[in-house]
Tab-separated table of C-alpha atoms in Angstrom:
chain	number	residue	atom	x	y	z
A	18	MET	CA	6.287	2.013	29.485
A	19	ILE	CA	8.839	3.010	26.723
A	20	GLY	CA	7.041	0.868	24.354
A	21	ALA	CA	3.228	2.360	25.203
A	22	ALA	CA	4.858	6.140	24.755
A	23	LEU	CA	6.026	4.814	21.135
A	24	LEU	CA	2.310	3.584	20.702
A	25	LEU	CA	0.986	6.841	21.825
A	26	GLN	CA	3.390	8.736	19.215
A	27	VAL	CA	1.915	6.844	16.450
A	28	ALA	CA	-1.999	6.946	18.069
A	29	ALA	CA	-1.420	10.776	18.269
A	30	ALA	CA	-0.536	10.836	14.673
A	31	MET	CA	-3.380	8.948	13.248
A	32	PRO	CA	-6.081	11.644	13.745
A	33	LEU	CA	-3.689	14.008	12.222
A	34	LEU	CA	-3.144	11.765	9.142
A	35	GLU	CA	-6.876	11.129	8.748
A	36	GLN	CA	-7.623	14.761	8.860
A	37	GLY	CA	-4.618	15.264	5.958
A	38	ARG	CA	-2.715	17.275	8.604
A	39	PHE	CA	0.627	15.519	7.435
A	40	SER	CA	2.799	18.195	8.707
A	41	ASP	CA	1.413	18.096	12.121
A	42	ALA	CA	1.747	14.313	12.036
A	43	ARG	CA	5.423	14.375	10.946
A	44	MET	CA	7.031	15.057	14.627
A	45	PRO	CA	5.084	12.273	16.480
A	46	LEU	CA	5.957	9.845	13.658
A	47	GLU	CA	9.769	11.053	13.583
A	48	LYS	CA	9.707	10.395	17.364
A	49	ALA	CA	8.401	6.865	16.894
A	50	CYS	CA	10.401	6.028	13.940
A	51	ALA	CA	13.541	7.205	15.824
A	52	ALA	CA	12.897	4.741	18.872
A	53	ARG	CA	12.579	2.098	15.770
A	54	GLU	CA	8.950	1.770	16.008
A	55	ALA	CA	8.166	0.072	12.660
A	56	ASN	CA	4.566	1.207	11.905
A	57	GLY	CA	6.021	4.852	12.890
A	58	CYS	CA	8.690	4.519	10.287
A	59	TYR	CA	6.052	3.247	7.662
A	60	LEU	CA	3.752	5.960	8.236
A	61	LEU	CA	6.236	8.538	8.321
A	62	GLY	CA	7.722	7.373	5.116
A	63	ARG	CA	4.331	7.775	3.645
A	64	THR	CA	3.652	10.859	5.067
A	65	LEU	CA	7.326	12.343	4.040
A	66	TYR	CA	6.076	11.244	0.297
A	67	THR	CA	2.659	13.348	0.566
A	68	LEU	CA	4.661	16.055	1.675
A	69	ASP	CA	6.797	15.704	-1.458
A	70	GLN	CA	9.868	15.105	0.332
A	71	TYR	CA	11.001	11.940	-1.866
A	72	GLU	CA	14.358	11.769	-0.718
A	73	ALA	CA	13.327	11.963	2.753
A	74	ALA	CA	10.856	9.217	2.361
A	75	LEU	CA	13.182	7.101	0.522
A	76	ARG	CA	15.778	7.260	3.183
A	77	VAL	CA	12.904	6.219	5.798
A	78	LEU	CA	11.325	3.428	3.425
A	79	THR	CA	14.370	1.656	2.077
A	80	PRO	CA	15.363	-0.071	5.268
A	81	LEU	CA	12.190	-1.016	6.126
A	82	ALA	CA	11.775	-3.255	3.072
A	83	ALA	CA	13.710	-6.250	4.590
A	84	THR	CA	12.149	-5.753	8.362
A	85	ASP	CA	8.551	-4.857	7.947
A	86	ARG	CA	5.858	-6.956	9.299
A	87	ASP	CA	4.252	-6.811	5.740
A	88	PRO	CA	7.341	-5.963	3.367
A	89	TRP	CA	4.698	-5.648	0.309
A	90	ARG	CA	3.433	-2.640	1.763
A	91	VAL	CA	6.747	-1.101	1.949
A	92	GLN	CA	7.504	-2.038	-1.596
A	93	ASP	CA	4.438	-0.380	-2.779
A	94	ALA	CA	5.223	2.602	-1.067
A	95	LEU	CA	8.676	2.787	-2.407
A	96	GLY	CA	7.158	2.436	-6.103
A	97	SER	CA	5.290	5.574	-5.495
A	98	VAL	CA	8.381	7.274	-4.297
A	99	TYR	CA	10.751	6.201	-7.098
A	100	GLU	CA	7.815	7.167	-9.247
A	101	ALA	CA	7.752	10.572	-8.300
A	102	LEU	CA	11.584	10.635	-8.492
A	103	ARG	CA	11.260	9.871	-12.281
A	104	ARG	CA	13.269	6.280	-11.464
A	105	PRO	CA	10.739	4.007	-13.682
A	106	ALA	CA	12.806	1.104	-13.462
A	107	GLU	CA	13.082	1.045	-9.742
A	108	ALA	CA	9.688	1.939	-9.649
A	109	GLU	CA	8.383	-0.824	-11.548
A	110	ARG	CA	10.600	-3.352	-9.672
A	111	ALA	CA	9.245	-2.152	-6.186
A	112	PHE	CA	5.523	-2.172	-7.643
A	113	VAL	CA	5.868	-5.584	-8.883
A	114	GLN	CA	7.615	-7.117	-5.660
A	115	ALA	CA	4.566	-5.460	-3.846
A	116	VAL	CA	1.916	-7.435	-6.149
A	117	SER	CA	3.706	-10.723	-5.533
A	118	GLY	CA	4.230	-10.131	-1.721
A	119	ASN	CA	0.744	-9.053	-1.213
A	120	ARG	CA	-0.495	-12.058	-2.818
A	121	ASP	CA	-4.012	-10.201	-3.723
A	122	ARG	CA	-5.002	-9.627	0.017
A	123	THR	CA	-5.905	-6.067	-1.374
A	124	ALA	CA	-6.130	-4.330	-4.678
A	125	ASP	CA	-3.853	-1.658	-3.967
A	126	PRO	CA	-0.282	-2.978	-5.374
A	127	ARG	CA	-2.120	-4.042	-8.555
A	128	TYR	CA	-3.813	-0.749	-9.026
A	129	HIS	CA	-0.491	1.265	-8.248
A	130	LEU	CA	1.353	-0.817	-10.939
A	131	GLY	CA	-1.480	-0.507	-13.484
A	132	ARG	CA	-1.669	3.217	-13.003
A	133	PHE	CA	2.061	3.644	-13.234
A	134	LEU	CA	1.885	1.116	-16.458
A	135	ILE	CA	-0.507	3.508	-17.959
A	136	ARG	CA	1.365	6.408	-17.424
A	137	GLU	CA	4.575	4.771	-18.872
A	138	GLY	CA	2.622	4.309	-22.210
A	139	ARG	CA	2.015	0.622	-21.510
A	140	PRO	CA	-1.703	0.269	-21.353
A	141	THR	CA	-1.747	-3.498	-22.452
A	142	GLU	CA	0.238	-4.434	-19.722
A	143	ALA	CA	-1.803	-2.515	-17.067
A	144	VAL	CA	-4.943	-4.483	-18.636
A	145	ALA	CA	-3.312	-7.827	-17.473
A	146	ILE	CA	-2.402	-6.400	-14.062
A	147	LEU	CA	-5.612	-4.652	-13.130
A	148	THR	CA	-8.275	-7.393	-14.510
A	149	PRO	CA	-7.334	-9.651	-11.596
A	150	ALA	CA	-7.804	-6.755	-9.105
A	151	VAL	CA	-11.280	-5.707	-10.237
A	152	GLU	CA	-12.366	-9.396	-10.461
A	153	LYS	CA	-11.292	-10.091	-6.749
A	154	PHE	CA	-12.303	-6.553	-5.685
A	155	PRO	CA	-15.177	-5.570	-7.438
A	156	ARG	CA	-15.873	-2.575	-5.165
A	157	HIS	CA	-12.282	-0.932	-5.828
A	158	GLU	CA	-13.586	2.070	-7.995
A	159	LEU	CA	-10.083	3.149	-8.579
A	160	ALA	CA	-8.890	-0.205	-10.131
A	161	HIS	CA	-11.882	-0.061	-12.384
A	162	PHE	CA	-11.171	3.156	-13.543
A	163	GLU	CA	-7.659	2.534	-14.460
A	164	LEU	CA	-8.828	-0.666	-16.189
A	165	GLY	CA	-11.386	1.454	-18.119
A	166	ARG	CA	-8.740	3.964	-19.059
A	167	ALA	CA	-6.164	1.233	-20.107
A	168	LEU	CA	-8.979	-0.648	-22.315
A	169	TYR	CA	-10.043	2.793	-24.106
A	170	GLN	CA	-6.168	3.231	-24.430
A	171	THR	CA	-5.976	-0.013	-26.515
A	172	GLY	CA	-9.272	0.489	-28.221
A	173	ARG	CA	-11.136	-1.995	-26.529
A	174	PHE	CA	-14.277	0.712	-25.897
A	175	ALA	CA	-17.094	-1.316	-25.091
A	176	GLU	CA	-15.162	-2.991	-22.467
A	177	ALA	CA	-13.928	0.582	-21.299
A	178	GLU	CA	-17.334	1.565	-20.871
A	179	ILE	CA	-18.368	-1.374	-18.611
A	180	GLN	CA	-15.539	-0.877	-16.328
A	181	LEU	CA	-15.870	2.827	-16.267
A	182	SER	CA	-19.478	2.581	-15.326
A	183	ARG	CA	-18.274	0.746	-12.368
A	184	ALA	CA	-16.673	3.946	-10.763
A	185	PRO	CA	-19.404	6.068	-10.618
A	186	SER	CA	-18.234	8.121	-7.579
A	187	LEU	CA	-15.029	8.938	-9.620
A	188	GLU	CA	-15.540	12.405	-11.737
A	189	GLU	CA	-12.635	11.312	-13.810
A	190	ALA	CA	-14.382	8.070	-14.655
A	191	ARG	CA	-17.729	9.942	-15.331
A	192	ARG	CA	-15.668	12.286	-18.078
A	193	LEU	CA	-13.967	9.573	-19.653
A	194	LEU	CA	-17.591	7.587	-20.018
A	195	ASP	CA	-19.082	10.932	-21.546
A	196	LYS	CA	-16.522	10.944	-23.973
A	197	LEU	CA	-16.625	7.312	-24.897
A	198	LYS	CA	-20.725	7.977	-25.180
A	199	ARG	CA	-20.212	11.016	-27.119
A	200	GLN	CA	-17.952	9.201	-29.686
A	201	GLY	CA	-20.583	7.017	-30.434
A	202	PRO	CA	-20.651	3.169	-31.014
A	203	ARG	CA	-17.669	1.692	-32.868
């Protein structure tokens, strides 16, 4: 019976999370996490991150890295938290662990690591991380956008244009693509 009640806490939080009502989702997730329901703890950590409560997110997510059913997702979340806390060495380590543990089952860990590398001024490394993501997940527009940005920053404009054109629903991609076209051929 207790297990069912915990699942109900997580289930009650899901529509709130989907609606972007993170503050409202926090209480049921805290109850589920306090009772050691792992998915409740993971979702609570992500929620705290979204609410800009980075230290609290770190306290929730760190113990999960060793116990979660998919530790790569916790490492991915920790990478975002460390980045927000301006702890780049720890962020990079967590993102790299997420990519390794995920084994390209999803594009998100590579996307997050690539975006981090671009923000750190390392676009050449980002190209190497993002290229396999867009090859395996050709509909992941955010990965195409970040790869396009990295290629643009490394002066590979024709390749950047191709990648940016594969993210048509992203305003940022359209703006950078327009900028490339205004600059003309190189």
